mmCIF file of C-alpha atoms in Angstrom:
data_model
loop_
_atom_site.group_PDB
_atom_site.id
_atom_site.type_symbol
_atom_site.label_atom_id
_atom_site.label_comp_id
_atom_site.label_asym_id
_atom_site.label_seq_id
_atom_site.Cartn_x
_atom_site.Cartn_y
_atom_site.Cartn_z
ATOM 1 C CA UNK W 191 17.566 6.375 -2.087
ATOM 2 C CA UNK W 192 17.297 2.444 -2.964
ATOM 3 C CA UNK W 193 13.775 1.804 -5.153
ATOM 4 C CA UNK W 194 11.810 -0.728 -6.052
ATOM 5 C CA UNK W 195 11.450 -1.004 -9.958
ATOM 6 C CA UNK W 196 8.442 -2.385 -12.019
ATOM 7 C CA UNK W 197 8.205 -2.711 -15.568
ATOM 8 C CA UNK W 198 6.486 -2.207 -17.745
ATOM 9 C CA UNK W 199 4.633 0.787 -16.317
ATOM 10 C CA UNK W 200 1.311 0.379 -18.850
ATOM 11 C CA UNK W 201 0.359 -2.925 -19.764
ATOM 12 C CA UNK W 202 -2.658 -3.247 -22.470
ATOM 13 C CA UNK W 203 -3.724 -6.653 -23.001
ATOM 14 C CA UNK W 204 -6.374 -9.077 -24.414
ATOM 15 C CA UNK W 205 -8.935 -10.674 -22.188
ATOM 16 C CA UNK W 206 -7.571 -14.615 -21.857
ATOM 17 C CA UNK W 207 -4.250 -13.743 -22.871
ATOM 18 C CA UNK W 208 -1.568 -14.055 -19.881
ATOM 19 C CA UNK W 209 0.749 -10.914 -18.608
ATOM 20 C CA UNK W 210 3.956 -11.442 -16.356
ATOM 21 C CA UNK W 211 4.392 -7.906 -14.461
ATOM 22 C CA UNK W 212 7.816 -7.928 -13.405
ATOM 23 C CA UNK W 213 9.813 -5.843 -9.886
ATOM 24 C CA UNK W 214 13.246 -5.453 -8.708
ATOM 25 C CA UNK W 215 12.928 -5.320 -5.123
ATOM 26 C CA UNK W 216 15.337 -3.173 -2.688
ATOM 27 C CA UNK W 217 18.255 -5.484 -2.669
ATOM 28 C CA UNK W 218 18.816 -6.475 0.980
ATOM 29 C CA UNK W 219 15.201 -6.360 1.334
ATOM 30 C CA UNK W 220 13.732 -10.005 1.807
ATOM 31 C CA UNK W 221 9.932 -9.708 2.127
ATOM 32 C CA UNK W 222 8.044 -9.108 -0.975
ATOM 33 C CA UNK W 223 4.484 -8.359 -1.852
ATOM 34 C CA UNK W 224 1.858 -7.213 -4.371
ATOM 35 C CA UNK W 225 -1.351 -5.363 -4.143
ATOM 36 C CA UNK W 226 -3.111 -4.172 -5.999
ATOM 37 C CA UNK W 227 -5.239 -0.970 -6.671
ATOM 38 C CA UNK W 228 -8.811 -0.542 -8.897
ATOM 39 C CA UNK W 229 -9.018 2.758 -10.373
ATOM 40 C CA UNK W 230 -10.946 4.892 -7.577
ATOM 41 C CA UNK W 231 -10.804 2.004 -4.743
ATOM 42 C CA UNK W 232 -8.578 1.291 -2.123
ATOM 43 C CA UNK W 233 -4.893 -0.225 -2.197
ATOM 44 C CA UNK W 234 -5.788 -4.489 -1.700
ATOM 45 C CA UNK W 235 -3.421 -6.530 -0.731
ATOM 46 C CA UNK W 236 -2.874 -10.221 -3.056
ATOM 47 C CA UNK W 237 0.068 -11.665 -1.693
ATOM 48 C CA UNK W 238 3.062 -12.116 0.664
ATOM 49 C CA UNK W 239 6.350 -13.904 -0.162
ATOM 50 C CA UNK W 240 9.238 -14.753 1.601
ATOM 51 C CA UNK W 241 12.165 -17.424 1.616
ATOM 52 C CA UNK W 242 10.794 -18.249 -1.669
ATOM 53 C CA UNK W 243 6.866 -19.398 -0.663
ATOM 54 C CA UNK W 244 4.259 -17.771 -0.636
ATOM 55 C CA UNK W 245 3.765 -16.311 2.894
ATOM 56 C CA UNK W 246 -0.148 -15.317 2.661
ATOM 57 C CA UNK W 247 -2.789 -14.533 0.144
ATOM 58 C CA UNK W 248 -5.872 -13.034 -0.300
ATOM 59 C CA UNK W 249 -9.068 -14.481 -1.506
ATOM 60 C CA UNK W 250 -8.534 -11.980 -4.740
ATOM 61 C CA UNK W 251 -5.033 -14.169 -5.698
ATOM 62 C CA UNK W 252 -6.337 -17.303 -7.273
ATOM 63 C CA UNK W 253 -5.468 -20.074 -9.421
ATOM 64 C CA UNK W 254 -4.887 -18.025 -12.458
ATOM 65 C CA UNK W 255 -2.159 -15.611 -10.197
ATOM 66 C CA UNK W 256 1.465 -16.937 -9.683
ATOM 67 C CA UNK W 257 4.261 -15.494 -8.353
ATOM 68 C CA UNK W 258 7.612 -16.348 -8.384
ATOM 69 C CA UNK W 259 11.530 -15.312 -7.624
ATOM 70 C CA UNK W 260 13.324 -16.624 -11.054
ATOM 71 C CA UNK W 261 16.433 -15.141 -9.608
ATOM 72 C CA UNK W 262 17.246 -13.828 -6.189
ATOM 73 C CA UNK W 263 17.000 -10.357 -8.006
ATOM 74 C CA UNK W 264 13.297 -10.300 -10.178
ATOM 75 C CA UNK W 265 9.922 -10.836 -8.069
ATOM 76 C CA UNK W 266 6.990 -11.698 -10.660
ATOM 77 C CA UNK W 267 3.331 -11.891 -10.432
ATOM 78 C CA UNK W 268 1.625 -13.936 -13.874
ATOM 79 C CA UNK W 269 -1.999 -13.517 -14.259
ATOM 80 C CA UNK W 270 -2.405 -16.862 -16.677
ATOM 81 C CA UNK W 271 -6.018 -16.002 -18.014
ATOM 82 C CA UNK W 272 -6.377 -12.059 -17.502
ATOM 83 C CA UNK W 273 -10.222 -10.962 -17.308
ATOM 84 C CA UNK W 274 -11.734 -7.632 -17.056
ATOM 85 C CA UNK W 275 -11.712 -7.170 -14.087
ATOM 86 C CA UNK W 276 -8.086 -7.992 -13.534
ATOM 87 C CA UNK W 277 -7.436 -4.176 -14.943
ATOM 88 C CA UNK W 278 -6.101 -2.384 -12.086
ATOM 89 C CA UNK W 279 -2.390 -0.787 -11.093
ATOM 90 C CA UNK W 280 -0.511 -3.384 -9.633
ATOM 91 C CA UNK W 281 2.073 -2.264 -7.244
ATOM 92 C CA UNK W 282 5.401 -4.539 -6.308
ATOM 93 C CA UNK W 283 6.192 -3.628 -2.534
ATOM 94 C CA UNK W 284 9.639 -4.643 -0.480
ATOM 95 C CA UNK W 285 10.663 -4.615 2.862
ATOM 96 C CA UNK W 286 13.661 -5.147 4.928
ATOM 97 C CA UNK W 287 11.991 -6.901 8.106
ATOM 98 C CA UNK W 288 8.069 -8.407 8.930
ATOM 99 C CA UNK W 289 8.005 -7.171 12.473
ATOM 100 C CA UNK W 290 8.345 -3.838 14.104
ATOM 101 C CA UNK W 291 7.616 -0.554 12.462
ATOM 102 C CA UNK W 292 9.973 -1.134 9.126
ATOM 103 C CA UNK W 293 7.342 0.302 6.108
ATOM 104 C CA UNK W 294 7.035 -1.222 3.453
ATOM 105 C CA UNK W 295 8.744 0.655 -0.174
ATOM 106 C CA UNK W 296 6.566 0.826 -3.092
ATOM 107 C CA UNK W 297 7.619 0.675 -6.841
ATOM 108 C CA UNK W 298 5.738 3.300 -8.954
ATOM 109 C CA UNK W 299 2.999 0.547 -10.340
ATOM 110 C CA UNK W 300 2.021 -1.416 -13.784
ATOM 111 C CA UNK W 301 -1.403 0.069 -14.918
ATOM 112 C CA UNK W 302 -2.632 -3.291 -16.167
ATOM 113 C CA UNK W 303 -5.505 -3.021 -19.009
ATOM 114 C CA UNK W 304 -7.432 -5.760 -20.287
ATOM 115 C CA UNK W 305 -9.869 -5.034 -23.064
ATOM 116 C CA UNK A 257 -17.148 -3.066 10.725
ATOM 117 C CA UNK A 258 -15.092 -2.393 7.776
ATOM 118 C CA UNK A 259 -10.824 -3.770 9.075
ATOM 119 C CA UNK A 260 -9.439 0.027 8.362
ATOM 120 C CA UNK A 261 -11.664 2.797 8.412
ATOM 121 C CA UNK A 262 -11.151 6.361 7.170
ATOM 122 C CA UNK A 263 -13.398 9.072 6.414
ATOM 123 C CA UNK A 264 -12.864 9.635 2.539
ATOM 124 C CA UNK A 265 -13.313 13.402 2.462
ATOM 125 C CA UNK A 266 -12.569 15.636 0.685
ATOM 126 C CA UNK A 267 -11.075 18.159 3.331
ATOM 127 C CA UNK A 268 -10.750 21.385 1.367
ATOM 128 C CA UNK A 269 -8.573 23.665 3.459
ATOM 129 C CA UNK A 270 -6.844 26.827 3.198
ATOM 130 C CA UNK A 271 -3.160 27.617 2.948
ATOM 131 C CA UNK A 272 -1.671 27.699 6.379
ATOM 132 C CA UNK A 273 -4.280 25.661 8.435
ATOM 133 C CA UNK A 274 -4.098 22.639 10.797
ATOM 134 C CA UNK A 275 -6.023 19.599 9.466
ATOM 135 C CA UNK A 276 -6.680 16.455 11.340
ATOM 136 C CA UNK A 277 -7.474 12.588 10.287
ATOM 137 C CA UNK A 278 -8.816 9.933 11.707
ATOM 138 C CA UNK A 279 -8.611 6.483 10.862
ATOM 139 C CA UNK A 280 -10.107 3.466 13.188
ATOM 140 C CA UNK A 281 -9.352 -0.282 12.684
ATOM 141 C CA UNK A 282 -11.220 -3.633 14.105
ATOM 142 C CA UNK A 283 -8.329 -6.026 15.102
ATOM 143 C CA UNK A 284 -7.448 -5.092 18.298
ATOM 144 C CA UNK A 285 -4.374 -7.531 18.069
ATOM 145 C CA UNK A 286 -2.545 -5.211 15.441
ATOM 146 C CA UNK A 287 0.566 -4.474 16.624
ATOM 147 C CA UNK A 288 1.955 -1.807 13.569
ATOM 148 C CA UNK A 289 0.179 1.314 11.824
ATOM 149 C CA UNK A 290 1.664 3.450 9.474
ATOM 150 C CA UNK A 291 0.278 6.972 7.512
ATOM 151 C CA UNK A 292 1.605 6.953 3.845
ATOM 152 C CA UNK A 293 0.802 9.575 1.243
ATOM 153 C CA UNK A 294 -0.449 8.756 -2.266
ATOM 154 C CA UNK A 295 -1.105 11.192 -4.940
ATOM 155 C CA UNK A 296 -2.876 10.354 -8.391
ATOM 156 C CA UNK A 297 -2.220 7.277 -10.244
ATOM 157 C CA UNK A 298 1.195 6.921 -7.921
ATOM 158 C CA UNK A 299 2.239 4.531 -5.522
ATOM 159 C CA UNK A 300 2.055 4.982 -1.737
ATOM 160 C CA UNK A 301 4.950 6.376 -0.195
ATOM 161 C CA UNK A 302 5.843 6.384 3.712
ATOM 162 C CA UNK A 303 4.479 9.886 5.401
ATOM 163 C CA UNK A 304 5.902 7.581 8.967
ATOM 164 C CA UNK A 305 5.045 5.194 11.256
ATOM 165 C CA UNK A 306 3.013 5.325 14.383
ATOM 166 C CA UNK A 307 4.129 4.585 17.790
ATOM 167 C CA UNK A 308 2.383 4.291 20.976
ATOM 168 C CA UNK A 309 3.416 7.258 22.222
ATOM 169 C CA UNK A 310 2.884 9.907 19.573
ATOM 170 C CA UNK A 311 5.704 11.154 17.516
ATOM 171 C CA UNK A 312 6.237 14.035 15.220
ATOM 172 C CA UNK A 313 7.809 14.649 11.786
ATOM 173 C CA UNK A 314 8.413 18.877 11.505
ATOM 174 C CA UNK A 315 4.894 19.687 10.689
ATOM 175 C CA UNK A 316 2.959 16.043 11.145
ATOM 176 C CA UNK A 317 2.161 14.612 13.899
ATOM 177 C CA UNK A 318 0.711 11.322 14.308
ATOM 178 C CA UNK A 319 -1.460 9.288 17.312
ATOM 179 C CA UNK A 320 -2.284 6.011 18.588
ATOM 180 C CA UNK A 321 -4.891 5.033 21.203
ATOM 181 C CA UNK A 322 -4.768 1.381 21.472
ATOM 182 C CA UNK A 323 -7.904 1.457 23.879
ATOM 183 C CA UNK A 324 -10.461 3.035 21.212
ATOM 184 C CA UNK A 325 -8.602 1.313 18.369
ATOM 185 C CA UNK A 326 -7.578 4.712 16.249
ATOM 186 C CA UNK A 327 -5.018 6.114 14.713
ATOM 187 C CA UNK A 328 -5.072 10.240 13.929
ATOM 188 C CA UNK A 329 -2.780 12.035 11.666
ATOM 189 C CA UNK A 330 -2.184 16.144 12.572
ATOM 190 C CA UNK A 331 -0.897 18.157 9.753
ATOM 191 C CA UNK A 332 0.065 22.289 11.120
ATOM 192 C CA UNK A 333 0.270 24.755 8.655
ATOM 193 C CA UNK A 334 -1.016 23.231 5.073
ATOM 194 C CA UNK A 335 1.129 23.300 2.292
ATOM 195 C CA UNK A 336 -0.284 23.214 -0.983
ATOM 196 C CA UNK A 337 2.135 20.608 -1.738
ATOM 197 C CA UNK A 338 0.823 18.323 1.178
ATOM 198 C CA UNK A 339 -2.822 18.220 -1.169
ATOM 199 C CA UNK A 340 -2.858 14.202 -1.886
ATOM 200 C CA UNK A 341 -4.531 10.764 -0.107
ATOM 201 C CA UNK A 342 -3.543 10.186 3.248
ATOM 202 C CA UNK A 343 -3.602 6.408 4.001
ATOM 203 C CA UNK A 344 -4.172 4.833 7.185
ATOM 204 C CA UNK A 345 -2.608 1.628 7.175
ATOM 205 C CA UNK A 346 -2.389 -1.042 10.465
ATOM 206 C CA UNK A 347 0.004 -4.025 9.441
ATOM 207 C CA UNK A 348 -1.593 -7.898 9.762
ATOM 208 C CA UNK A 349 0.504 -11.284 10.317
ATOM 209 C CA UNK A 350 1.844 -10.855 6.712
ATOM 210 C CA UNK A 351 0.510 -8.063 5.006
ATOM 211 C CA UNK A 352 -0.568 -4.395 5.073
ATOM 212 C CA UNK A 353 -4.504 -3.537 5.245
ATOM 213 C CA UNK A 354 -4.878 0.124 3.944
ATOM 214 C CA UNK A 355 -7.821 1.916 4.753
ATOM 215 C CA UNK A 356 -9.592 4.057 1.607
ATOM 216 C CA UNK A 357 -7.471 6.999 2.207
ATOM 217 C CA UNK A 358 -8.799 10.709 3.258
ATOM 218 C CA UNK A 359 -8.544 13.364 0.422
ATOM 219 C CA UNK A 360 -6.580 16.611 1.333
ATOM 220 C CA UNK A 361 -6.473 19.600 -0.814
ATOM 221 C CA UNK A 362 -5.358 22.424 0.006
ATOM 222 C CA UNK A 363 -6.173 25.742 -1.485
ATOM 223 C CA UNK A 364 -4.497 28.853 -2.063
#
């Protein structure tokens, strides 16, 4: 079954310093997303992406996130300035269509850590 | 009124029995919901989607009623392998809203 990768899986970095968490979406897939998830809360949603722009956002995807499709095949999210609270598992989703009933496939997460 | 609402539980239930969920949502103009399964520290995978007139997966069994804006997810004889979060999530213009998730564990 077709998977959407993420690496690295654990991420430990310093607070100010910037991370690049990096997915391989399904390849015919063309919609791509992250959300994210605080340890213990629910699964948020940052951003939407398609036909290389940015589709939507939330209000929790500021200046300091980026995202961007290098290559037709990577999908990256860059958090320039990483804070505290910016620790979370960040999870890379795909999907092959934005209407009907077509779910969305997960890749297994980066547990981002900033200390 | 919280977008996706879902009792968090936990629903501790034996071996063998039926469990329901339900999950309601505030934007009437939703058109897609979905139940997905998480377990600890893992991503969300697809349990199935939700149509308008009910459908069925072998043992789940999921609801809509557009009118009262919920969504219920039926689960017949527990398997201790079905213990996880249960997700209630109603797709937006662009994006998935997921609701907190309802705890199932199911004992021996």
């Amino acid at each position: 079954e077709p998977e959407v990768t993420q690496t690295p899986s654990h991420q430990v970095t310093q607070m100010g310093q910037e991370v690049i968490l990096r997915c391989v979406p399904i390849s015919n897939h063309l919609y791509f997303y992250w959300y994210r998830q605080i340890l213990g809360q629910k699964v948020e949603f940052l951003v939407s992406f398609y036909n290389n722009e940015i589709s939507e956002k939330s209000e929790i995807f500021d200046d300091q996130f980026s995202v961007e499709r290098p290559d037709g095949s990577n999908f990256t999210l860059k958090i320039r300035s990483t804070k505290l609270e910016d620790s979370a598992m960040y999870f890379c989703a795909s999907s092959v269509s934005d209407r009907g009933n077509y779910g969305y496939t997960f890749g297994s997460g980066t547990r981002l850590t900033v200390v | 009124r919280k977008e996706v609402e879902q009792d968090p539980g936990p629903f501790n239930v034996p071996e063998g029995a039926t469990v329901a969920f339900n999950c309601t949502y505030s934007n009437s103009a939703s058109q897609s919901f979905f139940w997905y399964r998480q377990d600890c520290r893992k991503e969300p995978k697809l349990l199935m989607s939700v149509y308008s007139s009910g459908n069925e997966d072998g043992r789940f069994t999921a609801q809509l009623n557009r009118a009262s804006q919920y969504i219920s997810l039926l689960i017949r004889d527990s398997k201790l392998s079905d213990s996880a979060t249960y997700l209630c999530v109603v797709k937006g213009t662009y994006k998935y809203i997921f609701g907190t998730g309802t705890r199932l564990k199911v004992l021996a």
